[in-house]
Short mmCIF file of C-alpha atoms in Angstrom, two decimals:
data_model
loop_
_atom_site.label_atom_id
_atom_site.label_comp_id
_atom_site.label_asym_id
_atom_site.label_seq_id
_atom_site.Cartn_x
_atom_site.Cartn_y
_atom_site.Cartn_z
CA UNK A 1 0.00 0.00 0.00
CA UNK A 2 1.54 3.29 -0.86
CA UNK A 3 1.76 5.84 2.02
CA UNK A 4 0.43 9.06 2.46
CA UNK A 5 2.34 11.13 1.44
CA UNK A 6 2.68 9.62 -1.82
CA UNK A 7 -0.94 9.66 -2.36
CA UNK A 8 -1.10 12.92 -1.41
CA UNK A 9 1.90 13.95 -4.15
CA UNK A 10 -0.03 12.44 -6.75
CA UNK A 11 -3.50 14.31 -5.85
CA UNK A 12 -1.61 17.16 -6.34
CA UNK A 13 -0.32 16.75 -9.68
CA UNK A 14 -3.52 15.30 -10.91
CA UNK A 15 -5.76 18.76 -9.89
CA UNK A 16 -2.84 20.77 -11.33
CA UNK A 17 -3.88 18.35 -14.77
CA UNK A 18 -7.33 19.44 -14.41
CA UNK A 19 -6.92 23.03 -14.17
CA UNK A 20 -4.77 22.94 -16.70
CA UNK A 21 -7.47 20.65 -19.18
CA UNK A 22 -10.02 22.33 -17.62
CA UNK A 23 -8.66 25.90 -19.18
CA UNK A 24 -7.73 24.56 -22.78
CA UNK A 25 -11.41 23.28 -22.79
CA UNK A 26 -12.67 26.79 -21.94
CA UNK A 27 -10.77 28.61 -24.57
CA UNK A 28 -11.01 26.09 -26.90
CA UNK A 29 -15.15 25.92 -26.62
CA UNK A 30 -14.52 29.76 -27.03
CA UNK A 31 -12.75 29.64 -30.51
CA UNK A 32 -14.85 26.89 -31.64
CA UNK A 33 -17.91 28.92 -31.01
CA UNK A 34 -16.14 31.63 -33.38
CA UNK A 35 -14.46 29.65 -36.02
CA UNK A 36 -18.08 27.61 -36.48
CA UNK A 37 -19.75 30.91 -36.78
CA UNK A 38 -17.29 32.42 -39.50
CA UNK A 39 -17.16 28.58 -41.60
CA UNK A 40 -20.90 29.30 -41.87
CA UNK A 41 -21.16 32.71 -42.79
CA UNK A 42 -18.97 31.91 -45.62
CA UNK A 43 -21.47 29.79 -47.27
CA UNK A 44 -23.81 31.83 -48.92
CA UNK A 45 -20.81 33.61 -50.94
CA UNK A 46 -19.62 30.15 -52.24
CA UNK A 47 -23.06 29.15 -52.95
CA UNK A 48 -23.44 31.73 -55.13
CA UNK A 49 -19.85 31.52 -56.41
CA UNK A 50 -20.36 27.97 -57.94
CA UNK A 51 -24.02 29.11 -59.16
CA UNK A 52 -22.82 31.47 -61.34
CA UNK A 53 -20.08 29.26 -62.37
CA UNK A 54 -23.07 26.41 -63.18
CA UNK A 55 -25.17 29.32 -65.07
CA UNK A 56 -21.57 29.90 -67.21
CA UNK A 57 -21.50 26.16 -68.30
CA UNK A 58 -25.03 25.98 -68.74
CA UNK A 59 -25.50 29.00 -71.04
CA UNK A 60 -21.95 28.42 -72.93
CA UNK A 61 -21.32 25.91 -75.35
CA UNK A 62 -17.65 24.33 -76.26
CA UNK A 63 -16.22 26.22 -73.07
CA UNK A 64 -12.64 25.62 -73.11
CA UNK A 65 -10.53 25.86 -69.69
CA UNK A 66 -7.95 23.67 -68.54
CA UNK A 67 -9.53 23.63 -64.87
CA UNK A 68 -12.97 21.83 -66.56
CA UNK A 69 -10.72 19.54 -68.79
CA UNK A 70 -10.39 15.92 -67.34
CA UNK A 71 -7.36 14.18 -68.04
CA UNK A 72 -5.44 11.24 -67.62
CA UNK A 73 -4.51 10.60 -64.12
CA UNK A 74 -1.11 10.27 -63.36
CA UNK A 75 -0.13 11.80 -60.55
CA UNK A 76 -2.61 12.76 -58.10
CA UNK A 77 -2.14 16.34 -55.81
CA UNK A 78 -3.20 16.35 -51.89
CA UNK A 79 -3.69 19.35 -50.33
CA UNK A 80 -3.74 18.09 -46.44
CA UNK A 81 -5.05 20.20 -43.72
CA UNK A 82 -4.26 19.30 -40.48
CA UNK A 83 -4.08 21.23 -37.24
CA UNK A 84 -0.64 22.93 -35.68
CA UNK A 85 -0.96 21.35 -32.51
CA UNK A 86 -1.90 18.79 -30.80
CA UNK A 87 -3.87 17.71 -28.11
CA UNK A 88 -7.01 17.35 -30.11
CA UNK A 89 -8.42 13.54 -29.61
CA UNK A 90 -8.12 11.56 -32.71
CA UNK A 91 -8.97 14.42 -35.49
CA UNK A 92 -4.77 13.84 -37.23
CA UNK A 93 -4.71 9.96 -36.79
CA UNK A 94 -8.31 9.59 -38.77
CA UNK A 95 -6.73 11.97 -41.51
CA UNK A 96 -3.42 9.76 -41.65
CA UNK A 97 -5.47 7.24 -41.66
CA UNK A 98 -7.21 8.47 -44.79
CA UNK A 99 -4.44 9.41 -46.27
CA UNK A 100 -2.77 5.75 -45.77
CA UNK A 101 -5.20 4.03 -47.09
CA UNK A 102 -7.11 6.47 -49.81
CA UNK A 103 -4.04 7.67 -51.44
CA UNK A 104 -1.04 6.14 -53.20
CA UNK A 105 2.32 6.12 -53.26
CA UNK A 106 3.11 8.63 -56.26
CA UNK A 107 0.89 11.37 -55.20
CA UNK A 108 2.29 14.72 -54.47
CA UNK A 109 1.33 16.67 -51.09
CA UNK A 110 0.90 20.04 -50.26
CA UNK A 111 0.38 20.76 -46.67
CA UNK A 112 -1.13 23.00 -44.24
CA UNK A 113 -0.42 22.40 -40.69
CA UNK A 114 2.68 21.19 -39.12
CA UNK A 115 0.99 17.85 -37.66
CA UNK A 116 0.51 17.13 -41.70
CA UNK A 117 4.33 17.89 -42.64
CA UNK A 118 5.22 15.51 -39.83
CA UNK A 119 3.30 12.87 -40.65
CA UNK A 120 4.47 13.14 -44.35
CA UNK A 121 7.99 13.51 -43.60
CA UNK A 122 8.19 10.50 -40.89
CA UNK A 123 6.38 8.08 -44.05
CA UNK A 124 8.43 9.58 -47.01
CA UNK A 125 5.75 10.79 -48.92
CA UNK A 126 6.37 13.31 -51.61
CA UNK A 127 6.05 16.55 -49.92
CA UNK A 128 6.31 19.50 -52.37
CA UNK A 129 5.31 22.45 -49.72
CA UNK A 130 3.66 23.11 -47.13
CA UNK A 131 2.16 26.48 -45.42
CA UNK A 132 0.87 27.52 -42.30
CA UNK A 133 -2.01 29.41 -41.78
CA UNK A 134 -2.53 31.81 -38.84
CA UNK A 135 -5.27 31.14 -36.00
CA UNK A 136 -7.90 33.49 -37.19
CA UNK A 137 -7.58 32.55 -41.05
CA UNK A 138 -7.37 35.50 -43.99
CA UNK A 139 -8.59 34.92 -47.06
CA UNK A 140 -5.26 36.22 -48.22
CA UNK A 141 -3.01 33.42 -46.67
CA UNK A 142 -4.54 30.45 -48.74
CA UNK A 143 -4.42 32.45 -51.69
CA UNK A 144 -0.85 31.83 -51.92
CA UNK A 145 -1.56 28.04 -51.02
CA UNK A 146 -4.17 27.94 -54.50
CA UNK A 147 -2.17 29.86 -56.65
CA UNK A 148 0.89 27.59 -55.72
CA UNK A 149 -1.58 24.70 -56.17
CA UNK A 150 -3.15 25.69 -59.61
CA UNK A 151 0.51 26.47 -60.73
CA UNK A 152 1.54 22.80 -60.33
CA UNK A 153 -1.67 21.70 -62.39
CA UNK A 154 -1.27 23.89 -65.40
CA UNK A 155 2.05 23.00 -65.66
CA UNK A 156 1.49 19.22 -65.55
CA UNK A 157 3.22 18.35 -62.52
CA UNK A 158 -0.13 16.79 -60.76
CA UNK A 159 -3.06 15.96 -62.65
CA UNK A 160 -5.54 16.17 -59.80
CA UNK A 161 -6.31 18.22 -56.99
CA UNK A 162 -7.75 16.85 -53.95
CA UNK A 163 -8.17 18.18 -50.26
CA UNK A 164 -8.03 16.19 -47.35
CA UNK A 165 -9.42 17.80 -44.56
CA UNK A 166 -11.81 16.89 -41.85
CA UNK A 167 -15.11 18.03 -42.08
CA UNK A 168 -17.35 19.37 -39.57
CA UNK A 169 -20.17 17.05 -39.09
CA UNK A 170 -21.38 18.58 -35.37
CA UNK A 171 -19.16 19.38 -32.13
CA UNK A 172 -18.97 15.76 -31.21
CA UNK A 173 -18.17 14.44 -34.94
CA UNK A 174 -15.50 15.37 -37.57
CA UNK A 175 -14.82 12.95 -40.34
CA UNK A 176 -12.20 12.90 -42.63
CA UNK A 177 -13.11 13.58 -46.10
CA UNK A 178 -11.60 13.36 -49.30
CA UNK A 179 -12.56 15.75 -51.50
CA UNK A 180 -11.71 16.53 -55.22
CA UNK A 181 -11.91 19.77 -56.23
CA UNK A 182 -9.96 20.00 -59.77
CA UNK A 183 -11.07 19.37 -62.34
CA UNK A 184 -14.19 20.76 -62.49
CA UNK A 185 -15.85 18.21 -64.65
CA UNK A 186 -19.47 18.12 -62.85
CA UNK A 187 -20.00 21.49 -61.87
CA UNK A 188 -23.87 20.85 -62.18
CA UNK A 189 -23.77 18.34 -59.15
CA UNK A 190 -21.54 20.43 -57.28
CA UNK A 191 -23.98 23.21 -57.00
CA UNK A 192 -27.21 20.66 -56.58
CA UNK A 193 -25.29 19.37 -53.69
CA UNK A 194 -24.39 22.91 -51.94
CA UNK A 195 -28.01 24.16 -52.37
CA UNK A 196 -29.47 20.81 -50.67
CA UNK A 197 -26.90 21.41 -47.74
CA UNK A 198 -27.99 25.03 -47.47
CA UNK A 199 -31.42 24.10 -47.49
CA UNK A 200 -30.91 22.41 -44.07
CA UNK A 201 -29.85 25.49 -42.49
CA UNK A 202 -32.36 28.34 -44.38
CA UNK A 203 -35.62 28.15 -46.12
CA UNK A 204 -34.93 29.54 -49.46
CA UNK A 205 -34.39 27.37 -52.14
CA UNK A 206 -37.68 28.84 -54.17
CA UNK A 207 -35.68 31.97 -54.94
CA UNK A 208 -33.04 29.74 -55.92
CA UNK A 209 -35.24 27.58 -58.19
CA UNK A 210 -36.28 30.43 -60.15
CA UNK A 211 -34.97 29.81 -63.37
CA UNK A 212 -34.18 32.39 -66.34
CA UNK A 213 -34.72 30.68 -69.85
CA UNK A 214 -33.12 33.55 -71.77
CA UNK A 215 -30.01 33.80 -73.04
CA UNK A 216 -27.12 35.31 -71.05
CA UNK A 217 -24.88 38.03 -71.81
CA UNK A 218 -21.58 37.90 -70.70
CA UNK A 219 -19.39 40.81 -70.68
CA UNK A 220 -16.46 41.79 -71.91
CA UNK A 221 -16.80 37.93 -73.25
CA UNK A 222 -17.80 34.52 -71.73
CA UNK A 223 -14.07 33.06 -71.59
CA UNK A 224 -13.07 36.53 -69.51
CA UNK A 225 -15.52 36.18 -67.01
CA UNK A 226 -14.65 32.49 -67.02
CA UNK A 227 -10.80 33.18 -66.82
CA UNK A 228 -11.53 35.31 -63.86
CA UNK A 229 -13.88 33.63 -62.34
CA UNK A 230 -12.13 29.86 -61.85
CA UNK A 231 -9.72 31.10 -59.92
CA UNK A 232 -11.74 32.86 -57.73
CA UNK A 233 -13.59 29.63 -57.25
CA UNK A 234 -10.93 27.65 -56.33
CA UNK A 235 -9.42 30.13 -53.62
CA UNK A 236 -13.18 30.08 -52.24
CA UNK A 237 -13.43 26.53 -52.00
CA UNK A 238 -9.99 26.21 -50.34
CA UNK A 239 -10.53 29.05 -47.77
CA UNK A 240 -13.54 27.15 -46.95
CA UNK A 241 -12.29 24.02 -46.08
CA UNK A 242 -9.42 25.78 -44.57
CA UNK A 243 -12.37 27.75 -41.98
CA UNK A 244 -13.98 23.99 -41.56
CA UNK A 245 -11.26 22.25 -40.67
CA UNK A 246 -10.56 25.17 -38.03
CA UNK A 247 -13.98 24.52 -36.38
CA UNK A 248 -12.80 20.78 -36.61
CA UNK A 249 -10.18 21.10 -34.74
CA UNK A 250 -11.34 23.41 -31.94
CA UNK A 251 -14.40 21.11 -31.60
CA UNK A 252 -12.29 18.41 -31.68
CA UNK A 253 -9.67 20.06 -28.82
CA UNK A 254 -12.71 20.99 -26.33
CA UNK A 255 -14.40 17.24 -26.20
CA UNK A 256 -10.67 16.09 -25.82
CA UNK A 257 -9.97 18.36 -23.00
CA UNK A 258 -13.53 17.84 -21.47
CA UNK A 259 -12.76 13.92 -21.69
CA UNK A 260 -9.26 14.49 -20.10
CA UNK A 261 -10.91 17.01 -17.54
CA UNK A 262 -13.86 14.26 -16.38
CA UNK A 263 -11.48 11.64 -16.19
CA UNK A 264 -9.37 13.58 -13.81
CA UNK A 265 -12.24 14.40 -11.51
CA UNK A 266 -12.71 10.89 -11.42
CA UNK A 267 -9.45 10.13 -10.64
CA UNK A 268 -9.17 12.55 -8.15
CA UNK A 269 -12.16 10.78 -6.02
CA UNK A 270 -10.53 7.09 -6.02
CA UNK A 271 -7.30 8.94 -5.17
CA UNK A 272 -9.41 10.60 -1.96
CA UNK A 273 -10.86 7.64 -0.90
CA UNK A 274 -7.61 5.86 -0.91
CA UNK A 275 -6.00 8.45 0.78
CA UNK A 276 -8.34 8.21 3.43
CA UNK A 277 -8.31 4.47 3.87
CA UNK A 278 -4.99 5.30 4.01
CA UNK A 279 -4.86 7.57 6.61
CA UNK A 280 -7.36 5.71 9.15
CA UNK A 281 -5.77 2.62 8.77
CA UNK A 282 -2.63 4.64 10.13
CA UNK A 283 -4.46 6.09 13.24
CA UNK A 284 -5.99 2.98 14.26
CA UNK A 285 -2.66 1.60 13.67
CA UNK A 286 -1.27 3.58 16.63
CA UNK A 287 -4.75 3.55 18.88
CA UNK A 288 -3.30 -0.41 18.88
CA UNK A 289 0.34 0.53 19.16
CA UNK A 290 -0.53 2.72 21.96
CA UNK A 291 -3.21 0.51 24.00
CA UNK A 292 -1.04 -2.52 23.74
CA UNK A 293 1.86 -0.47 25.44
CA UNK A 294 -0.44 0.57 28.06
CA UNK A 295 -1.70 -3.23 29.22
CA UNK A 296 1.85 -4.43 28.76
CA UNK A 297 2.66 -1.31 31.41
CA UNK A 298 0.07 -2.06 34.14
CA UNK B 1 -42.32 43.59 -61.26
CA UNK B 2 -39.84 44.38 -58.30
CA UNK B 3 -36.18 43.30 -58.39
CA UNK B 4 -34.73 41.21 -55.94
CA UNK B 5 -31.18 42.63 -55.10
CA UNK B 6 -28.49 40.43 -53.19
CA UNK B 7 -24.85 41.53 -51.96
CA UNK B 8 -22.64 39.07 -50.60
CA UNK B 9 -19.57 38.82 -49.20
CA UNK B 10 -16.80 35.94 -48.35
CA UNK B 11 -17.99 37.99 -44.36
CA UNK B 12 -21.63 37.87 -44.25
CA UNK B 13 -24.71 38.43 -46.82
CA UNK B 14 -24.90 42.40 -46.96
CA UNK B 15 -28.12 43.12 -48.63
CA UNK B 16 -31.01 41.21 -49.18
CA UNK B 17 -34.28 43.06 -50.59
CA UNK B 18 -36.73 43.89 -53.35
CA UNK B 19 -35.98 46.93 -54.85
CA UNK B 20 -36.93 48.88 -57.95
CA UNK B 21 -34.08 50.22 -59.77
CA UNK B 22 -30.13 49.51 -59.21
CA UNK B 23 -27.06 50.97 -60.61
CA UNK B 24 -23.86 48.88 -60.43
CA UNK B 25 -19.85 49.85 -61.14
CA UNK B 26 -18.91 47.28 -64.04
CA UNK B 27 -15.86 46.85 -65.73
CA UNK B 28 -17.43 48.00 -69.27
CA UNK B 29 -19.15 51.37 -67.32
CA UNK B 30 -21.60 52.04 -65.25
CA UNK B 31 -25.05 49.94 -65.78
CA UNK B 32 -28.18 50.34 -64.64
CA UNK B 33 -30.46 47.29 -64.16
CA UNK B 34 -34.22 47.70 -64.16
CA UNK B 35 -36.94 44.85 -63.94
CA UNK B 36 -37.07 42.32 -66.71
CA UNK B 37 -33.32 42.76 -67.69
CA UNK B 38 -31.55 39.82 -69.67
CA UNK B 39 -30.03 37.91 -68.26
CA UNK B 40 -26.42 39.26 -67.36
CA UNK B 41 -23.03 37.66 -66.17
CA UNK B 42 -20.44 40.41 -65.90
CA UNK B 43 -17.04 41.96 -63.31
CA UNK B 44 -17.82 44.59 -60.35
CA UNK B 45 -15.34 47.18 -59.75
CA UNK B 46 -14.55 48.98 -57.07
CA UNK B 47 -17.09 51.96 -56.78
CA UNK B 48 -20.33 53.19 -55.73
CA UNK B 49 -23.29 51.02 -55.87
CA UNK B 50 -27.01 53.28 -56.06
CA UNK B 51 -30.12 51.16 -54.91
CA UNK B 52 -33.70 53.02 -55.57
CA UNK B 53 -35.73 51.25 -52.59
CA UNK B 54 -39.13 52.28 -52.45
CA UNK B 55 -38.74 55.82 -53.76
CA UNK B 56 -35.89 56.12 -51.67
CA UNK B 57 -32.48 56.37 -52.87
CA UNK B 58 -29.27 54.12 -50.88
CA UNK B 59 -25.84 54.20 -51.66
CA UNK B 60 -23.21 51.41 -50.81
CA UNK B 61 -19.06 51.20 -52.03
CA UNK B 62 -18.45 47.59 -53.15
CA UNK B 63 -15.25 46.26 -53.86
CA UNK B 64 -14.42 44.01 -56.98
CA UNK B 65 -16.37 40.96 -57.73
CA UNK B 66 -18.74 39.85 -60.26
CA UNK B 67 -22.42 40.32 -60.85
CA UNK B 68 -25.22 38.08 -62.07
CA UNK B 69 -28.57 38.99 -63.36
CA UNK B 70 -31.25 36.24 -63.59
CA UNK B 71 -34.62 36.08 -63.19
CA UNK B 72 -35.16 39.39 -62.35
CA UNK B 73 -32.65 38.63 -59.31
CA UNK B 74 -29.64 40.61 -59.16
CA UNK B 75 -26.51 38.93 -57.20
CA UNK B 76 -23.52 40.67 -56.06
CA UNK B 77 -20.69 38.62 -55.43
CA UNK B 78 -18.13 41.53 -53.77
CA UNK B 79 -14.97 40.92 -51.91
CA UNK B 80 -16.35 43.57 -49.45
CA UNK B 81 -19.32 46.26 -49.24
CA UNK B 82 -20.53 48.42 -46.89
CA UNK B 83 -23.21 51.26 -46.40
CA UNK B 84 -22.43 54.45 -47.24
CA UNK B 85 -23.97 55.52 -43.53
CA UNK B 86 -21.73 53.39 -41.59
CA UNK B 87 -18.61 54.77 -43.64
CA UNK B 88 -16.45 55.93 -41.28
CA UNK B 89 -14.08 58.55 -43.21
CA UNK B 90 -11.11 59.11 -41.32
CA UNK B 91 -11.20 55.65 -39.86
CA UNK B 92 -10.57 54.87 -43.84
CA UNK B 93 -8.61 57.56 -44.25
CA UNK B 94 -6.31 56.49 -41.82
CA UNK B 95 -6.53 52.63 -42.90
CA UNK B 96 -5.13 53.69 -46.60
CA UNK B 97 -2.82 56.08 -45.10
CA UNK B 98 -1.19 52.60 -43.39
CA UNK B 99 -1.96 50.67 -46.35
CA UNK B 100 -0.14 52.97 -48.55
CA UNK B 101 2.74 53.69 -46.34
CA UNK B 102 3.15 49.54 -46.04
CA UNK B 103 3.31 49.39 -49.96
CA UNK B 104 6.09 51.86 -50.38
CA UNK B 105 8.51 49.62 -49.12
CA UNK B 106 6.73 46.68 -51.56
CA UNK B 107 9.94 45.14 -52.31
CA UNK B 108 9.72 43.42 -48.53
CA UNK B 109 6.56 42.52 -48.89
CA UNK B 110 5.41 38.82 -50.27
CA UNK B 111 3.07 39.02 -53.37
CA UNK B 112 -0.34 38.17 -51.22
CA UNK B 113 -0.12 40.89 -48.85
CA UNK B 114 0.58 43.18 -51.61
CA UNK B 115 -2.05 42.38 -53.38
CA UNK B 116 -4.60 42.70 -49.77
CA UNK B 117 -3.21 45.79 -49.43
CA UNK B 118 -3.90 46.83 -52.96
CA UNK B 119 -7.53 45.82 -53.02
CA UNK B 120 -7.52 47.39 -49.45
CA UNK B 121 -6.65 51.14 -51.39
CA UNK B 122 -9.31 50.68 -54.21
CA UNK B 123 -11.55 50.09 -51.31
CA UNK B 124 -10.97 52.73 -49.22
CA UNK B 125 -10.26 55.20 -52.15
CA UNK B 126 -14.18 54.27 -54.01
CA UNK B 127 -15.67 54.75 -50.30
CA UNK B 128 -13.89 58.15 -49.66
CA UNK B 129 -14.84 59.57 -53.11
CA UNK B 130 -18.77 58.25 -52.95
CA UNK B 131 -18.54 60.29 -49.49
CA UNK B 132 -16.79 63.10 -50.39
CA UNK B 133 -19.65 63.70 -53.40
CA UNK B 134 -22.45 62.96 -51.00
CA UNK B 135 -21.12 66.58 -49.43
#
């Protein structure tokens, strides 16, 4: 039985556990509150985004952009996100997992997060960069990450362009997702897909369904506006898997640290009790030592 | 047949109403877009943005973006937009005071934040001059 005073040592360093769970929890329910409120207020700008991109293809006939061109498959390009840090439950290992058994061999990565360029560098995968992003993300900072991207693909280098990332289901779920996002060959589901997930959240797919038979204008000229727009599109899309993985993660940090912070509660009652068993069975200990002196005595 | 005019942004949706009457800063020129207009798919540019509302007139800057007319629904897809009545001028003043002072020394600068900064001027210079002629 261990004495005392080690029981007492290790009650100690438990609580100090527990306060310190117990604050990451706190701050990271805070940030999770924020980071799901901005991922959703992005929404309605990419819905629109890809609608106007569906109304293009729709109205324009023969359009010609090597984004909407599908081509042989050679090398496949990963964009991982992954978090900075850790302490977040299982969120990286589900994405490694992904990523082990989705992807193969030849693929090039790009990566943002340092958990990502670990994991890529400790299993020699082909790692061609890979950024960081700041805590409260700017539209600006994965720019550079899809211009580097869309580089690569006109040039040839990767024929694909996928995202790994995991996707906010609710607080208590994020799954890892694989998602392709270049190229663009059905741009018609894309958008049908998008609306029906909007739906959920607001009541206004009528004004959506409205439908204009006439023929568009585009100006200056279709392929402009097209030129222009794909790009845009792109950077969209990334920023806003870049915002859900954020509300990933910090959901996934707070039921980690809430886990972590329960368990040490309960720890810290068997630890009690035992240090009370403890304790009596010392006094009574001595009630003998002492009464057995005092018959041997008289 | 009233318009319905929407203004969105990567932020939050800006505007969302029926109107009658809007005027809109386009790459090829100012254009004014009345009910039953053809359909339209064209580029925002910085500038001033004039919504008739009921008889009433509102004025908002909008940054670059692109525009879509459909269906007698007008979509404004803007990088950033805001009310001429919450413009706060020197607040903006000062903003592309900084913003200009960064991009003198460009050369230390990588090509993204030159480019926020950029967009940041155009911004701040189409809200000062819609404000200025509001005077």
């Amino acid at each position: 039985m261990p004495s005392t005073r080690d029981i007492r040592r290790r009650i100690k360093s438990v609580k100090n556990t527990k306060q310190i769970t117990k604050a990451m929890e706190l701050v990271a329910a805070s940030k999770m509150k924020k980071a799901q409120n901005t991922a959703l207020a992005g929404n309605p700008y990419s819905l629109l985004l890809s609608e106007m991109l569906a109304a293009l293809e729709e109205q324009v006939e023969n359009l010609r952009h090597p984004f909407l061109e599908a081509r042989e498959i050679k090398t496949r390009g990963i964009l991982l996100i992954t978090t900075d840090k850790g302490l977040c439950g299982g969120l990286n290992a589900n994405l490694f997992k992904a990523v082990t058994s989705e992807v193969d061999r030849d693929a090039k990565f790009v990566c943002i997060g340092r958990k990502g360029t670990q994991f890529l560098g400790r299993t020699r995968r082909n790692l061609l960069a890979d950024f960081s992003v700041s805590e409260k993300v700017d539209f600006n900072e994965v720019k550079v990450v899809s211009e580097f991207f869309t580089e690569q693909y006109l040039q040839r280098e990767i024929d694909t362009l996928e995202i790994i990332y995991p996707k906010f289901v609710n607080t208590l779920r994020q799954e890892p997702t694989v998602y392709p996002l270049l190229p663009l060959a059905n741009l018609r589901g894309i958008v049908e897909e998008m609306r029906r997930q909007q739906a959920e959240n607001e009541d206004e797919v009528q004004a959506h369904l409205r439908r204009d038979e006439r023929e568009m204008i585009f100006e200056p000229s279709p392929h402009e506006v097209l030129s222009n727009l794909l790009p845009l599109y792109i950077n969209q899309q990334i920023y806003q898997f870049v915002l859900d993985a954020k509300a990933s993660e910090h959901s996934a940090r707070m039921v980690a640290m809430k886990t972590a912070s329960d368990n040490a509660t309960n720890l810290l009652e068997e630890l009690t009790l035992e240090y009370n068993k403890a304790r009596q069975a010392a006094i009574t200990q001595e009630i003998l030592e002492i009464a057995a002196a005092t018959a041997s005595n008289s | 047949m009233p318009l319905l005019l929407e203004i969105v942004t990567p932020e939050k949706r800006v505007y969302s109403d029926t109107i009658e009457t809007v005027v809109l800063p386009t790459v090829e020129g100012e254009l004014g877009i009345l009910p039953g207009h053809l359909p339209l798919l064209t580029q925002l540019e910085p500038g001033e943005l004039r919504v008739m509302k009921a008889g009433e007139p509102e004025t908002l800057a909008v940054g670059g973006g692109f525009v879509e007319v459909a269906a007698d629904k007008v979509s404004v897809l803007a990088e950033s937009a805001i009310d001429i009545e919450e413009i706060d001028e020197t607040a903006v003043e000062k903003a592309m005071e900084r913003a200009q002072k960064a991009l003198s020394a460009k050369a230390e600068l990588d090509p993204s934040e030159v480019e926020r900064l950029e967009s940041l001027v155009r911004f701040s210079a189409a809200q000062l001059m819609i404000k200025k002629r509001r005077k």
